[in-house]
CSV table of C-alpha atoms in Angstrom, one decimal:
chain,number,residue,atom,x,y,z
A,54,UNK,CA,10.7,17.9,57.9
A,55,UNK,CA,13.5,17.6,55.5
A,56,UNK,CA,13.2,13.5,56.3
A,57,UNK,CA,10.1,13.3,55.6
A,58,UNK,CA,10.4,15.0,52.0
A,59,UNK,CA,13.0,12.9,51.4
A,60,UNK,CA,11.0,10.0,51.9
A,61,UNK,CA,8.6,10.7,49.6
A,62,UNK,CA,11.1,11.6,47.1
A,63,UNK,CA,12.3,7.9,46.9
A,64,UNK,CA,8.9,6.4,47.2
A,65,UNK,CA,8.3,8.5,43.6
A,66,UNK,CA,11.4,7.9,42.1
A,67,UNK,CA,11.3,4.2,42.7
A,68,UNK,CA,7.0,3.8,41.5
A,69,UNK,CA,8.7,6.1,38.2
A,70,UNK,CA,11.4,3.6,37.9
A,71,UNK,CA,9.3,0.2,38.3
A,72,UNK,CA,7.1,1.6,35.6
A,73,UNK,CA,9.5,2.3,33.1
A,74,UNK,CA,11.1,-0.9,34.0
A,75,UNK,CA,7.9,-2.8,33.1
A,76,UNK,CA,7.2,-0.3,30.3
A,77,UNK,CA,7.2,-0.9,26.3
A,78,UNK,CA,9.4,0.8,24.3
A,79,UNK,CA,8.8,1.9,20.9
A,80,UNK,CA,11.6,2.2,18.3
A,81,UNK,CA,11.5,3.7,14.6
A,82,UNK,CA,13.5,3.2,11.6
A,83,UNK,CA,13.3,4.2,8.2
A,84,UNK,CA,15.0,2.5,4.9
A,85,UNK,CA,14.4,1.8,1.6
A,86,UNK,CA,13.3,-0.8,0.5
A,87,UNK,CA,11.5,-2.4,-2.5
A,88,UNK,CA,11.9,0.8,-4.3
A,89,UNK,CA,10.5,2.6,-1.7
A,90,UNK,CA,9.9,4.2,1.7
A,91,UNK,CA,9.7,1.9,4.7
A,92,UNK,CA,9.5,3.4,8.3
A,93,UNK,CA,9.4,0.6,10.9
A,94,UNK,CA,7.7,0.6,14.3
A,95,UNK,CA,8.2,-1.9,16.5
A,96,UNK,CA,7.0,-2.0,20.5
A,97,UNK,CA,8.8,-4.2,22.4
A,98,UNK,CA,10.0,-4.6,25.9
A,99,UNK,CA,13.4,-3.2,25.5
A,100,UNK,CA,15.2,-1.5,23.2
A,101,UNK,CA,17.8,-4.2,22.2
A,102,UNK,CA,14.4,-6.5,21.8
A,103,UNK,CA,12.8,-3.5,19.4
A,104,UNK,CA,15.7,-3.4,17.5
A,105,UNK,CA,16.8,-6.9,16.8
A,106,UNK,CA,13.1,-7.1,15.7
A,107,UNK,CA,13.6,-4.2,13.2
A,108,UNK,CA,16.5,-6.0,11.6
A,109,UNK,CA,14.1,-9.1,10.9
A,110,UNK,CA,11.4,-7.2,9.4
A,111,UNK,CA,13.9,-5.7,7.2
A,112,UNK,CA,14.9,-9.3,6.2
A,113,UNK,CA,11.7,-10.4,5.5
A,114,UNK,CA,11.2,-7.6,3.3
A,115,UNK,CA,14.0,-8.0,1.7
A,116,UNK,CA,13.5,-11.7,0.9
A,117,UNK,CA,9.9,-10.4,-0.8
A,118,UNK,CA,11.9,-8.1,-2.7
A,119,UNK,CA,14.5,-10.9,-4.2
A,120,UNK,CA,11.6,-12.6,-5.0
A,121,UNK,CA,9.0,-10.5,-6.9
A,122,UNK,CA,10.8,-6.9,-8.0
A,123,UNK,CA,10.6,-6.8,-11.6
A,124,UNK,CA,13.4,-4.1,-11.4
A,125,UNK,CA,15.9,-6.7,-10.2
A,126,UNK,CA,16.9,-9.1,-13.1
A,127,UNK,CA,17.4,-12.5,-10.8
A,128,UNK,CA,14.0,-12.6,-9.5
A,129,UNK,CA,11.4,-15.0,-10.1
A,130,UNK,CA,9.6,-12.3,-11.7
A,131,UNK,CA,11.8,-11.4,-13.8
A,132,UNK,CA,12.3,-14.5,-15.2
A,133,UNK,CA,8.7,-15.0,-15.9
A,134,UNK,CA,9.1,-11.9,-17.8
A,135,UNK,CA,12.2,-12.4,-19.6
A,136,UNK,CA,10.6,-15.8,-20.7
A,137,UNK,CA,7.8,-14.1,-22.5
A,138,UNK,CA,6.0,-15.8,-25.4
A,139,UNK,CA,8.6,-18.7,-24.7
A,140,UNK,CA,8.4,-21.1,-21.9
A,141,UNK,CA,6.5,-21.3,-18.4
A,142,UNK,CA,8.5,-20.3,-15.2
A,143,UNK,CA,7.9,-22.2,-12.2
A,144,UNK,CA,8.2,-20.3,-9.1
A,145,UNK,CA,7.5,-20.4,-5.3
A,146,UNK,CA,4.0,-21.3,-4.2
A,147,UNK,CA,4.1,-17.5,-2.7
A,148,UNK,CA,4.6,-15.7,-5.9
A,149,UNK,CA,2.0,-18.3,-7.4
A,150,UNK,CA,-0.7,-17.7,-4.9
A,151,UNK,CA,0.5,-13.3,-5.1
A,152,UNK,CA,0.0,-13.7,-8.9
A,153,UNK,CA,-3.4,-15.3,-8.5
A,154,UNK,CA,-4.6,-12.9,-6.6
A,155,UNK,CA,-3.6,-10.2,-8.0
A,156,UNK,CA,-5.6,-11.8,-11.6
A,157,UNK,CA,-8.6,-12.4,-9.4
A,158,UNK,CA,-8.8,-8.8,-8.7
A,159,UNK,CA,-8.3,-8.1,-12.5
A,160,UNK,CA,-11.1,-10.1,-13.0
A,161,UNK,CA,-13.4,-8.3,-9.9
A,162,UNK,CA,-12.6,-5.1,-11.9
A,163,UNK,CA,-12.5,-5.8,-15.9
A,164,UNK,CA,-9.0,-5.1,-16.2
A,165,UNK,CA,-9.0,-1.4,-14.0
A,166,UNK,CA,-6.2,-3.4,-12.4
A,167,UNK,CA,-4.0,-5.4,-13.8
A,168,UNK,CA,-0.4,-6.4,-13.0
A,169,UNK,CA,0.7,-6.9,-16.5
A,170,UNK,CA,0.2,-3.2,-16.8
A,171,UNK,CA,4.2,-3.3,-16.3
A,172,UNK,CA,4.7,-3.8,-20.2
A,173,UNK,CA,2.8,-0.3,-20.8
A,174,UNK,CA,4.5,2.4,-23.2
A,175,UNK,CA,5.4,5.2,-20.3
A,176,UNK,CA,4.0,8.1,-23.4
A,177,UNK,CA,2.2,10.4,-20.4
A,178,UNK,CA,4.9,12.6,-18.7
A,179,UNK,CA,4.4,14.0,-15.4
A,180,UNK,CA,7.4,16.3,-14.6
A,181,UNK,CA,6.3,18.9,-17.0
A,182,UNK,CA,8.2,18.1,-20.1
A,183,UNK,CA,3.9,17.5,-21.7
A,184,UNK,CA,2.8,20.0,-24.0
A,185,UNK,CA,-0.2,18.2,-25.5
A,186,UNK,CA,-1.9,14.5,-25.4
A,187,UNK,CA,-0.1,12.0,-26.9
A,188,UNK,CA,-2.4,10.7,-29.8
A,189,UNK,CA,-5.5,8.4,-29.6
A,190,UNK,CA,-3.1,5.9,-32.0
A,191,UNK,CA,0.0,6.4,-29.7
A,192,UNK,CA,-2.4,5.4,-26.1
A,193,UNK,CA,-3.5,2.5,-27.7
A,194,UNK,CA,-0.4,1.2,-28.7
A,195,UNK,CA,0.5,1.7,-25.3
A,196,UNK,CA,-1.4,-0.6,-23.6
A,197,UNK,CA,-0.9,-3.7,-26.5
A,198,UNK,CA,1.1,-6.1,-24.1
A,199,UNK,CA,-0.9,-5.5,-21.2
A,200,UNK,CA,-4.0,-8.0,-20.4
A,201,UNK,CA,-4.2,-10.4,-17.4
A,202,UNK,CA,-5.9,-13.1,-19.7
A,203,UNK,CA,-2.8,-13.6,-21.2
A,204,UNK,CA,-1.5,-14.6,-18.1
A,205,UNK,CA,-1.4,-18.4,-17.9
A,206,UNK,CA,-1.6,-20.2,-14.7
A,207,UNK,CA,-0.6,-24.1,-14.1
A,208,UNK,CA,-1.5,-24.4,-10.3
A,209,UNK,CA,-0.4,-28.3,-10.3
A,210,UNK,CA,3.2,-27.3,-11.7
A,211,UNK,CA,3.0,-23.7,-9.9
A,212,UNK,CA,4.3,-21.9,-13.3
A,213,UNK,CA,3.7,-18.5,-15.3
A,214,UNK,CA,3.7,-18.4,-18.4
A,215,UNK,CA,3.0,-14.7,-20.7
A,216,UNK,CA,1.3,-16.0,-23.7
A,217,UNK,CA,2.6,-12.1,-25.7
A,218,UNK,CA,6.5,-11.9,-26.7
A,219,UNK,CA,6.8,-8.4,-24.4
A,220,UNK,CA,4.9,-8.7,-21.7
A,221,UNK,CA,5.9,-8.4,-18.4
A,222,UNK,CA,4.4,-8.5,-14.5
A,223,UNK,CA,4.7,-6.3,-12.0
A,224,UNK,CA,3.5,-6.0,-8.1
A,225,UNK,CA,4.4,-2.6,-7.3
A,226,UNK,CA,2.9,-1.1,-4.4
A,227,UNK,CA,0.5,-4.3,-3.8
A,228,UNK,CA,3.9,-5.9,-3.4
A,229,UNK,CA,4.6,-3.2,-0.6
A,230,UNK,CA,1.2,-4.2,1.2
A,231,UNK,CA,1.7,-7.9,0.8
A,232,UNK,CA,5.1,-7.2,2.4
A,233,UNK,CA,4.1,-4.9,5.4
A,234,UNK,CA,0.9,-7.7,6.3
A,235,UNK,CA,3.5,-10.6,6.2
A,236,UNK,CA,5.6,-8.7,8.6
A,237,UNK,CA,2.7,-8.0,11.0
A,238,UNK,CA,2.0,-11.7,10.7
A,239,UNK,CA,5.7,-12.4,11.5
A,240,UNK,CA,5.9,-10.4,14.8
A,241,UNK,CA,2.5,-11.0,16.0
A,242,UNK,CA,3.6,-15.3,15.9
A,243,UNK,CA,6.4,-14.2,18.0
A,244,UNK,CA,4.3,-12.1,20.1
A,245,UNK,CA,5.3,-8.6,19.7
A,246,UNK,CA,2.1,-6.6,20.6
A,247,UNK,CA,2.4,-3.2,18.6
A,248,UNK,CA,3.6,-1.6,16.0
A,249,UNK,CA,3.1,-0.1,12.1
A,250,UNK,CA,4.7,-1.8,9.0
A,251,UNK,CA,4.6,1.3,6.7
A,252,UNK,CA,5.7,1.0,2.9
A,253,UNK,CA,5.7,3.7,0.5
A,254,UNK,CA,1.9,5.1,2.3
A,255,UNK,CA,0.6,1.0,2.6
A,256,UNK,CA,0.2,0.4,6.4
A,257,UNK,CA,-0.4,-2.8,8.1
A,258,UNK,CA,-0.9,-1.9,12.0
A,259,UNK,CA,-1.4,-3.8,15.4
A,260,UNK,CA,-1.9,-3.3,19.5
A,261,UNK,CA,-1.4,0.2,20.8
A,262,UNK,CA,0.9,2.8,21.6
A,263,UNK,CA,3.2,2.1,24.9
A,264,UNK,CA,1.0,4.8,26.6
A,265,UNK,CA,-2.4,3.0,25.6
A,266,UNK,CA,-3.3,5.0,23.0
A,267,UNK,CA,-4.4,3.7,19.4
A,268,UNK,CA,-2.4,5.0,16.7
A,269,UNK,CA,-3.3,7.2,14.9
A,270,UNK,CA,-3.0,8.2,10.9
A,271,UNK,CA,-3.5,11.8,9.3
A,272,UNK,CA,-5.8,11.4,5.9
A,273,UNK,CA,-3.9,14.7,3.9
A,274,UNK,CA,-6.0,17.1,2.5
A,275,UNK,CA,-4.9,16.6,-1.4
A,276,UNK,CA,-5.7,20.8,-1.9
A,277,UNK,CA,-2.9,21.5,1.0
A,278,UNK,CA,-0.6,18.7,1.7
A,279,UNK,CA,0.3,20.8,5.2
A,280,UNK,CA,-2.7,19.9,6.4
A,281,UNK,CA,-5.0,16.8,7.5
A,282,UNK,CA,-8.6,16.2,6.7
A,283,UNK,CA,-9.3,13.6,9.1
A,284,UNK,CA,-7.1,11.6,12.1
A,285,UNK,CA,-8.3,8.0,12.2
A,286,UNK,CA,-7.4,5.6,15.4
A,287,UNK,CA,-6.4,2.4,14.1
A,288,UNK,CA,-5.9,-1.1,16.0
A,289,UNK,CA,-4.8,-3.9,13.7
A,290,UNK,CA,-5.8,-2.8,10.6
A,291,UNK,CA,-4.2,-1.7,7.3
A,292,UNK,CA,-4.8,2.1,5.3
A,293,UNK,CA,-3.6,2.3,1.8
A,294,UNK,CA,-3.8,5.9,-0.4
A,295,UNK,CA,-4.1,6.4,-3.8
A,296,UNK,CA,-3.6,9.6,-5.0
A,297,UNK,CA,-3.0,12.0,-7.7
A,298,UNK,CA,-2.7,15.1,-5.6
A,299,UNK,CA,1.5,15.1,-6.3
A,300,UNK,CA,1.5,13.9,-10.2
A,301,UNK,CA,-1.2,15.2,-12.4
A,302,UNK,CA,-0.9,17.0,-15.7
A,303,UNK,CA,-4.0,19.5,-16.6
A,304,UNK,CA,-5.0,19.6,-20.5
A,305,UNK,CA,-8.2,21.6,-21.6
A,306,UNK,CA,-9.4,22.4,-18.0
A,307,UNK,CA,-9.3,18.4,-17.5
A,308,UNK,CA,-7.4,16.8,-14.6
A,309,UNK,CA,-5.1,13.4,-16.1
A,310,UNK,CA,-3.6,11.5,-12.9
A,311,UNK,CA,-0.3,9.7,-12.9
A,312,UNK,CA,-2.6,6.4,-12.7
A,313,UNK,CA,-3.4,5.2,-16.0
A,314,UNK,CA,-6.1,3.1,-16.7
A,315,UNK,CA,-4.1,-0.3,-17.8
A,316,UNK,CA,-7.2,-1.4,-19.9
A,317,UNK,CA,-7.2,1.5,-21.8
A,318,UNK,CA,-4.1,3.6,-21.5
A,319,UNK,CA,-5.8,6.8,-20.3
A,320,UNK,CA,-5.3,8.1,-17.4
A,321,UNK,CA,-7.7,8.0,-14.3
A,322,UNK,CA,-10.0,11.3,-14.2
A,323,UNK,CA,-12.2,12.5,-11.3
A,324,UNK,CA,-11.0,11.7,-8.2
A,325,UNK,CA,-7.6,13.1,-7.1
A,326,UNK,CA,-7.1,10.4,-3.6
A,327,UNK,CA,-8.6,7.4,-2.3
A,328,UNK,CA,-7.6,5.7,0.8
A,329,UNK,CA,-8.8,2.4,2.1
A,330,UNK,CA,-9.2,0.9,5.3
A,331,UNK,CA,-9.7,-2.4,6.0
A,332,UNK,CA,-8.1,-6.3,7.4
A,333,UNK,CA,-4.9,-6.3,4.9
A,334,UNK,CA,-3.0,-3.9,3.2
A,335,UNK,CA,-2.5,-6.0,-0.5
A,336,UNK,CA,-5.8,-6.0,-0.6
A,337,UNK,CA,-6.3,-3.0,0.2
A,338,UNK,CA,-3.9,-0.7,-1.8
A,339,UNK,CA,-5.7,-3.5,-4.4
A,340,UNK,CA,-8.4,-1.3,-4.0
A,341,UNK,CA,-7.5,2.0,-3.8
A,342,UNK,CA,-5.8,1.8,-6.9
A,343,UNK,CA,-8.5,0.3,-9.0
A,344,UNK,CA,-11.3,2.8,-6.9
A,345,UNK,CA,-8.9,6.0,-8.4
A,346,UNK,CA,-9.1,4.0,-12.3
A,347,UNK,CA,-12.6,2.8,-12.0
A,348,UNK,CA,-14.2,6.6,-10.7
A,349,UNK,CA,-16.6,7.5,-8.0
A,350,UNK,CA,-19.6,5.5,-8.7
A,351,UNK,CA,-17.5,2.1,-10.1
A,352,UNK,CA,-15.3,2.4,-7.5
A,353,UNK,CA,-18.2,2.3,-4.6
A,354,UNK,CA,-19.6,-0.7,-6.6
A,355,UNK,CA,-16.9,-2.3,-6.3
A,356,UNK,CA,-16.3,-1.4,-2.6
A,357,UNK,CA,-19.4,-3.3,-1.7
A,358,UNK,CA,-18.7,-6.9,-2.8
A,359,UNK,CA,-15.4,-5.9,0.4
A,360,UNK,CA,-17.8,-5.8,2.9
A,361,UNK,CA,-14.5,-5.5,5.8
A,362,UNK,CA,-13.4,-2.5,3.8
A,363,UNK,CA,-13.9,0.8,3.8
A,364,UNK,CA,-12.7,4.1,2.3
A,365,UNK,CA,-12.3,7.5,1.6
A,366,UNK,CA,-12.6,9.2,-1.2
A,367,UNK,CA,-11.9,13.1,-2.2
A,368,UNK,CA,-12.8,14.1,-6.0
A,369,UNK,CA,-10.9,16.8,-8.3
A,370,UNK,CA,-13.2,19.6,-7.0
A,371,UNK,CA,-12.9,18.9,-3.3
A,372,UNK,CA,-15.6,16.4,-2.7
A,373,UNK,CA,-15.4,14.6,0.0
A,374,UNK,CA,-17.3,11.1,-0.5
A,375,UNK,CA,-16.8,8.2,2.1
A,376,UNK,CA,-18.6,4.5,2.3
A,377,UNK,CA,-21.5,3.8,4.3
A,378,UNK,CA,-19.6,1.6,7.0
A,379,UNK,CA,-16.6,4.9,6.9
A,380,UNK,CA,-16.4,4.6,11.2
A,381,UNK,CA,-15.4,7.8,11.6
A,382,UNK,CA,-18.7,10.4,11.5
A,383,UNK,CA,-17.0,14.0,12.1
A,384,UNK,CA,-14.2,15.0,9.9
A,385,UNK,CA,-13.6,18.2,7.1
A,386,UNK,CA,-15.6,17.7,4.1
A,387,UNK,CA,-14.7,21.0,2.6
A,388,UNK,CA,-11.6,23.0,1.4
């Protein structure tokens, strides 16, 4: 008797202990980076192996951040700014290509984004301190350095050049997607199978959990940040949110987000989050943020010429709107 429970005893404990000697592992780590929240997921065979490839994702940002942070004065970026109505800057062929993308979706959307919007007058307040609009005069003003056509490109000598004395570029969280795709790239060449890039709420994700599941992402519900309006399974894909749910002033029974219109100084109106979902995460945070400017009906427009994209959106009064090719059916659409 007592042999034979013995016996199976073993035969459990060593099936248990070839399993989680052939099993993944999944390790976290958060840091800041790029101005920002990163939290790193990596799924490796071991944790040594998980770890080390932490530490080179946290490179890689890094290097993206010595090259295009506008905050840091000995970046390329910041050169291009600080040479301003004076010279072209040349500069890697990966700010270049960054820049010209970036212009290409100023173009797609008439200036609702726009990376020179880094010269704008910071006259809207959203810690309280606002007490009326600022002036009609004082918002345009605001917005007199910013304009991608004054951005002028020389792909044969990959420079920049800001034609405006005072103007300045800046990636900001498109510079968080770009970084979290390039580090999915990165593992994916050296064959790490899973994991989630995630900088500042810009996601690039691939393979599954060590149990097999997807992972999954919680959409908040902008009226109660406790809760979720929707979980989504993801496999590799990317999820950006925009949002206006956490800064927001209210003047007149109107609802002014922290995302201001760079074309015309204002802020955006309407909807209060949008989150995208689709290949890349620079391209989509691209969207999201020109979908909050641009409004309901512009942003769906806009949506549409993306066909791998999809998205989200949730209005000032609790509407919940979502694309045609949204994959998932069921979810909350009230508060």
């Amino acid at each position: 008797m007592h042999t034979s429970i013995l016996h199976k005893f073993l035969v459990v404990f060593i099936i248990a202990f070839s399993f989680s000697g052939n099993a993944q592992v999944l390790r976290k780590r958060t840091t800041l980076l790029m101005g920002g929240r990163f939290d790193i997921t990596i799924v490796a065979n071991d944790a040594a192996s998980a770890e080390q490839n932490i530490d080179e994702v946290i490179a890689e940002i890094t290097r993206i951040e010595n090259l295009i942070s506008d905050w840091k004065s000995d970046t390329q970026v910041s050169e291009v700014n600080q040479n301003a109505g004076i010279k072209p800057v040349k500069v890697d062929r990966e700010v270049f290509e960054l820049t010209q993308r970036a212009i290409k979706l100023s173009e797609i959307t008439n200036g609702g984004f726009d990376i020179s919007f880094a010269a704008m007058d910071r006259i809207w307040k959203f810690d309280g301190s606002m007490t009326e609009m600022p002036s009609a005069e004082a918002i345009k003003k605001s917005v007199e350095k910013v304009g991608y056509k004054n951005i002028i490109l020389d792909s044969v000598q990959s420079t920049i050049f800001l034609k405006l004395k005072g103007m300045k570029i800046g990636f900001g969280a498109l510079g968080e997607g770009y970084a979290t795709d390039k580090c999915r790239t990165m593992m994916l060449a050296k064959g790490i199978n899973a994991g989630i890039i995630n900088g500042s709420g810009d996601m690039s994700t691939w393979g599954k959990q060590p149990n097999g599941e997807p992972w999954k992402i919680g959409i908040t519900n902008p009226f109660n940040t406790e809760k979720l309006l929707a979980v989504v399974p993801l496999g590799q894909e990317a999820v950006t949110t925009s949002g206006s749910y956490e800064k927001f002033v209210v003047f007149n029974g109107k609802r002014y987000s922290h995302i201001i219109n760079p074309a015309t100084g204002y802020p955006a109106t309407g909807l209060c989050s949008v989150t995208v979902f689709g290949p890349d995460a620079e391209t989509a945070n691209g969207l999201s943020t020109s979908m909050m400017v641009l409004g309901q009906k512009e942003g769906l427009l806009l949506l549409q010429k993306f066909p791998a994209y999809s998205c989200l959106m949730i209005t000032d009064n609790g509407k919940v709107i979502k694309s045609k090719n949204f994959k998932i059916k069921k979810f909350k659409t009230k508060f």
